[in-house]
Amino acid sequence: MDTFAENLRFACATRPSISQICREIGINRQQFNRYISGEARPSAHNLGRIASFFGLGSQDFSLAVPAFRTRLTQPDRRMVDGGQLLEGLPGDLPSLRRHLGYFQTYHLSPSWPGLVVCSCARLLEENGSVHVKSIERIRDASHEIRQFSKYVGLAAFWRNRIFVTERSISRQPMMAQTILMPFEVHQRVYLRGVTMGVSWRKENLPYASRVIWRHLGTNPDKRQVLSRCGVLPVNSRQLPSTVRSYLEAPPFNILSVPENF
């Protein structure tokens, strides 16, 4: 008896259709059928994607059939609490794959009025999920500020939108959310949207601001990308014209919640 194939068939029976499973995971239906029938075993990469889709670990598919069924139908506490949310990640994976790679990102922040914060980010696929890794490096000589922050998170693609959720890597981590519009028909460089977070200056007020990501490909010069990070005047020559026009377009306001709201 092929334990893996039987476990996979049981897992698939918990979803509406095989076609939907293949579409959301991004695996060819014909190849997936061979996994179900026991004619073939998925690679470690594909196994990770399948397991992630069902909210499991790759090793779970090696469990004895009764143990696997218990694991799938009675998930651990972590999955019970966050299962619905985790099922939304990564969403439409094939569409999200078009946007993998490195980005230079630009947004307005209430911490630096009149300036644009330039950072860098990367979208990469690992085990069926699209991970986000971002770096923000700010040198503000006038205020004697040197800030180096790292963020990690996940991305999802739903209804022609890219949703990014990140947390900072620090002793006192914070969360941030970004929603981006995919590339337009005639351009494959810029993603436009809005980012939401909490200012670490300005009384730690929450805010929402326009953000634009510039795609740099899958293997840019990393040192050069990092060297461009910092705060820049809106009229700086280092800002691409597309970035400047998007951030300056009216209304030019950063939305924030008043302290006495």
Short mmCIF file of C-alpha atoms in Angstrom, two decimals:
data_model
loop_
_atom_site.label_atom_id
_atom_site.label_comp_id
_atom_site.label_asym_id
_atom_site.label_seq_id
_atom_site.Cartn_x
_atom_site.Cartn_y
_atom_site.Cartn_z
CA MET A 1 0.00 0.00 0.00
CA ASP A 2 1.33 3.44 -0.94
CA THR A 3 0.85 5.41 2.27
CA PHE A 4 1.66 8.75 0.63
CA ALA A 5 -0.89 8.29 -2.18
CA GLU A 6 -3.62 7.20 0.25
CA ASN A 7 -2.93 10.15 2.53
CA LEU A 8 -2.98 12.53 -0.44
CA ARG A 9 -6.30 11.12 -1.66
CA PHE A 10 -7.80 11.61 1.80
CA ALA A 11 -6.52 15.20 1.94
CA CYS A 12 -7.94 15.95 -1.51
CA ALA A 13 -11.34 14.62 -0.45
CA THR A 14 -11.57 17.52 2.02
CA ARG A 15 -11.60 20.05 -0.83
CA PRO A 16 -14.26 20.76 -3.50
CA SER A 17 -12.27 19.48 -6.47
CA ILE A 18 -8.87 18.30 -7.69
CA SER A 19 -8.90 21.03 -10.33
CA GLN A 20 -9.19 23.71 -7.67
CA ILE A 21 -6.35 22.18 -5.67
CA CYS A 22 -4.05 22.06 -8.70
CA ARG A 23 -4.96 25.60 -9.71
CA GLU A 24 -4.28 27.07 -6.28
CA ILE A 25 -1.06 25.14 -5.72
CA GLY A 26 0.13 25.73 -9.28
CA ILE A 27 0.81 22.08 -10.19
CA ASN A 28 -0.09 20.46 -13.49
CA ARG A 29 -3.29 18.40 -13.16
CA GLN A 30 -1.88 15.44 -15.11
CA GLN A 31 1.20 15.31 -12.90
CA PHE A 32 -0.94 15.63 -9.76
CA ASN A 33 -3.06 12.69 -10.88
CA ARG A 34 0.09 10.57 -10.97
CA TYR A 35 0.76 11.50 -7.33
CA ILE A 36 -2.78 10.48 -6.35
CA SER A 37 -2.58 7.15 -8.18
CA GLY A 38 0.81 6.33 -6.71
CA GLU A 39 2.53 6.26 -10.11
CA ALA A 40 4.94 9.01 -9.06
CA ARG A 41 6.16 10.85 -5.98
CA PRO A 42 6.50 14.65 -5.90
CA SER A 43 9.87 16.30 -5.59
CA ALA A 44 10.76 17.79 -2.21
CA HIS A 45 9.81 21.20 -3.58
CA ASN A 46 6.38 20.11 -4.82
CA LEU A 47 5.74 18.10 -1.67
CA GLY A 48 6.37 21.24 0.37
CA ARG A 49 3.88 23.16 -1.77
CA ILE A 50 1.23 20.46 -1.41
CA ALA A 51 1.76 20.18 2.35
CA SER A 52 1.61 23.96 2.77
CA PHE A 53 -1.69 24.06 0.87
CA PHE A 54 -3.26 21.65 3.35
CA GLY A 55 -1.68 23.38 6.35
CA LEU A 56 0.68 20.48 7.03
CA GLY A 57 4.37 19.74 7.09
CA SER A 58 6.01 17.63 4.38
CA GLN A 59 6.75 14.90 6.93
CA ASP A 60 3.05 14.53 7.77
CA PHE A 61 2.40 12.69 4.50
CA SER A 62 4.71 9.91 5.72
CA LEU A 63 2.53 9.21 8.76
CA ALA A 64 0.52 6.02 8.99
CA VAL A 65 -2.94 6.50 7.49
CA PRO A 66 -4.85 6.72 10.81
CA ALA A 67 -2.31 9.18 12.25
CA PHE A 68 -2.42 11.28 9.10
CA ARG A 69 -6.21 11.50 9.18
CA THR A 70 -6.09 12.60 12.80
CA ARG A 71 -3.41 15.17 11.99
CA LEU A 72 -5.42 16.58 9.09
CA THR A 73 -8.83 16.67 10.76
CA GLN A 74 -7.58 17.72 14.20
CA PRO A 75 -4.87 20.28 13.49
CA ASP A 76 -2.75 21.75 16.23
CA ARG A 77 -3.81 24.89 18.06
CA ARG A 78 -1.76 27.13 15.82
CA MET A 79 -3.65 25.99 12.74
CA VAL A 80 -7.04 26.20 14.46
CA ASP A 81 -6.43 29.83 15.37
CA GLY A 82 -4.97 30.92 12.07
CA GLY A 83 -6.19 28.34 9.59
CA GLN A 84 -8.57 30.59 7.69
CA LEU A 85 -5.90 33.26 7.33
CA LEU A 86 -3.17 30.82 6.33
CA GLU A 87 -5.43 29.27 3.71
CA GLY A 88 -5.43 32.65 1.96
CA LEU A 89 -1.68 32.49 1.40
CA PRO A 90 -0.36 32.60 -1.26
CA GLY A 91 -3.69 32.64 -3.12
CA ASP A 92 -3.20 32.65 -6.90
CA LEU A 93 0.40 31.43 -6.90
CA PRO A 94 0.93 31.36 -10.71
CA SER A 95 -0.08 35.04 -10.94
CA LEU A 96 2.10 35.94 -7.97
CA ARG A 97 5.13 34.23 -9.53
CA ARG A 98 5.19 36.94 -12.23
CA HIS A 99 6.32 39.36 -9.53
CA LEU A 100 9.13 37.40 -7.88
CA GLY A 101 12.44 39.19 -7.59
CA TYR A 102 13.97 42.30 -6.07
CA PHE A 103 12.37 45.72 -5.72
CA GLN A 104 13.35 49.25 -4.81
CA THR A 105 10.43 50.58 -2.78
CA TYR A 106 9.38 54.20 -2.15
CA HIS A 107 6.83 55.65 0.25
CA LEU A 108 6.01 58.76 2.25
CA SER A 109 6.33 58.59 6.03
CA PRO A 110 5.16 60.99 8.76
CA SER A 111 8.50 60.40 10.47
CA TRP A 112 10.23 62.38 7.69
CA PRO A 113 7.79 65.04 6.40
CA GLY A 114 8.51 66.09 2.83
CA LEU A 115 10.89 63.20 2.26
CA VAL A 116 10.58 59.87 0.48
CA VAL A 117 11.72 56.71 2.26
CA CYS A 118 13.55 54.44 -0.19
CA SER A 119 13.96 50.79 0.86
CA CYS A 120 14.48 47.42 -0.81
CA ALA A 121 12.41 44.24 -0.81
CA ARG A 122 12.46 40.77 -2.28
CA LEU A 123 9.65 38.36 -3.14
CA LEU A 124 10.79 34.74 -3.25
CA GLU A 125 9.01 31.41 -3.38
CA GLU A 126 9.82 28.79 -0.76
CA ASN A 127 7.87 25.58 -0.17
CA GLY A 128 4.74 26.80 -1.90
CA SER A 129 4.64 30.19 -0.15
CA VAL A 130 5.87 33.58 -1.33
CA HIS A 131 8.04 35.16 1.33
CA VAL A 132 8.89 38.83 1.66
CA LYS A 133 12.20 40.13 2.96
CA SER A 134 12.72 43.87 3.28
CA ILE A 135 15.49 46.17 4.45
CA GLU A 136 15.12 49.81 5.47
CA ARG A 137 18.33 51.77 5.97
CA ILE A 138 18.01 55.43 6.95
CA ARG A 139 20.75 57.96 7.63
CA ASP A 140 19.41 61.31 8.83
CA ALA A 141 22.45 63.44 9.71
CA SER A 142 20.38 66.47 10.75
CA HIS A 143 18.70 64.42 13.50
CA GLU A 144 21.72 62.15 14.13
CA ILE A 145 19.68 59.09 13.16
CA ARG A 146 21.14 55.87 11.78
CA GLN A 147 18.46 53.22 11.41
CA PHE A 148 18.79 49.73 9.95
CA SER A 149 15.64 47.61 10.03
CA LYS A 150 14.79 44.19 8.63
CA TYR A 151 11.32 42.83 7.94
CA VAL A 152 10.02 39.38 7.05
CA GLY A 153 6.57 38.41 5.88
CA LEU A 154 4.31 36.68 3.40
CA ALA A 155 2.54 37.73 0.20
CA ALA A 156 -0.76 36.66 -1.34
CA PHE A 157 -2.46 37.32 -4.69
CA TRP A 158 -6.24 37.68 -4.73
CA ARG A 159 -8.60 39.38 -7.20
CA ASN A 160 -5.84 41.23 -9.04
CA ARG A 161 -4.21 42.57 -5.87
CA ILE A 162 -0.98 41.70 -4.07
CA PHE A 163 -1.28 41.65 -0.27
CA VAL A 164 1.91 41.85 1.78
CA THR A 165 2.06 41.41 5.57
CA GLU A 166 5.38 41.93 7.35
CA ARG A 167 6.83 42.11 10.84
CA SER A 168 10.04 43.76 11.90
CA ILE A 169 12.89 41.72 13.33
CA SER A 170 13.60 43.47 16.61
CA ARG A 171 13.11 43.23 20.35
CA GLN A 172 9.87 45.18 19.96
CA PRO A 173 8.50 44.00 16.58
CA MET A 174 5.72 45.77 14.71
CA MET A 175 3.45 44.72 11.88
CA ALA A 176 2.92 46.50 8.55
CA GLN A 177 0.60 45.85 5.62
CA THR A 178 0.92 46.78 1.95
CA ILE A 179 -1.57 46.36 -0.90
CA LEU A 180 -0.25 46.61 -4.46
CA MET A 181 -1.75 46.65 -7.92
CA PRO A 182 -0.10 44.19 -10.37
CA PHE A 183 1.83 45.32 -13.41
CA GLU A 184 -0.22 47.10 -16.04
CA VAL A 185 -0.63 45.61 -19.51
CA HIS A 186 2.11 47.69 -21.14
CA GLN A 187 4.63 47.93 -18.31
CA ARG A 188 6.41 45.36 -16.15
CA VAL A 189 8.37 47.63 -13.80
CA TYR A 190 6.15 49.39 -11.25
CA LEU A 191 3.68 48.14 -8.64
CA ARG A 192 1.55 50.92 -7.14
CA GLY A 193 -0.45 50.82 -3.93
CA VAL A 194 -0.71 51.83 -0.31
CA THR A 195 1.25 50.88 2.79
CA MET A 196 0.02 51.01 6.39
CA GLY A 197 2.05 51.07 9.55
CA VAL A 198 2.90 52.92 12.75
CA SER A 199 5.33 55.82 12.83
CA TRP A 200 8.22 55.29 15.22
CA ARG A 201 8.41 59.07 15.55
CA LYS A 202 5.39 61.40 15.65
CA GLU A 203 3.94 59.83 18.83
CA ASN A 204 3.78 56.36 17.24
CA LEU A 205 0.65 57.24 15.29
CA PRO A 206 -0.74 54.77 12.72
CA TYR A 207 -0.73 56.01 9.14
CA ALA A 208 -1.44 55.05 5.53
CA SER A 209 0.62 56.31 2.62
CA ARG A 210 1.10 55.73 -1.08
CA VAL A 211 3.85 53.29 -1.96
CA ILE A 212 5.41 52.28 -5.27
CA TRP A 213 7.70 49.29 -5.91
CA ARG A 214 10.18 49.30 -8.79
CA HIS A 215 11.05 45.82 -10.06
CA LEU A 216 14.81 45.23 -10.45
CA GLY A 217 14.81 41.67 -11.76
CA THR A 218 15.86 38.46 -10.08
CA ASN A 219 19.61 39.09 -9.78
CA PRO A 220 20.48 42.79 -9.45
CA ASP A 221 23.64 44.21 -7.87
CA LYS A 222 22.65 43.84 -4.20
CA ARG A 223 25.18 46.39 -2.94
CA GLN A 224 23.91 48.97 -5.37
CA VAL A 225 20.30 48.29 -4.37
CA LEU A 226 21.16 48.70 -0.69
CA SER A 227 23.23 51.84 -1.33
CA ARG A 228 20.15 53.59 -2.73
CA CYS A 229 18.19 53.09 0.50
CA GLY A 230 17.58 56.15 2.65
CA VAL A 231 15.45 59.30 2.76
CA LEU A 232 15.31 61.58 -0.28
CA PRO A 233 13.62 64.90 -1.10
CA VAL A 234 10.61 64.51 -3.38
CA ASN A 235 12.44 66.54 -6.04
CA SER A 236 15.64 64.46 -5.82
CA ARG A 237 17.18 63.44 -9.13
CA GLN A 238 17.68 59.97 -7.68
CA LEU A 239 13.92 59.39 -7.81
CA PRO A 240 12.62 57.97 -11.10
CA SER A 241 10.09 60.32 -12.70
CA THR A 242 7.36 57.66 -12.44
CA VAL A 243 7.95 57.40 -8.68
CA ARG A 244 7.89 61.16 -8.20
CA SER A 245 4.73 61.71 -10.22
CA TYR A 246 2.88 58.94 -8.37
CA LEU A 247 3.86 60.14 -4.90
CA GLU A 248 3.21 63.80 -5.73
CA ALA A 249 -0.16 63.28 -7.40
CA PRO A 250 -2.97 64.97 -5.43
CA PRO A 251 -3.97 64.50 -2.73
CA PHE A 252 -0.41 64.63 -1.42
CA ASN A 253 -1.44 63.90 2.17
CA ILE A 254 -0.39 61.10 4.46
CA LEU A 255 -3.43 59.79 6.29
CA SER A 256 -2.90 59.39 10.02
CA VAL A 257 -5.06 58.89 13.10
CA PRO A 258 -5.08 61.91 15.49
CA GLU A 259 -3.70 61.23 18.94
CA ASN A 260 -7.00 62.19 20.59
CA PHE A 261 -9.17 60.18 18.18
#
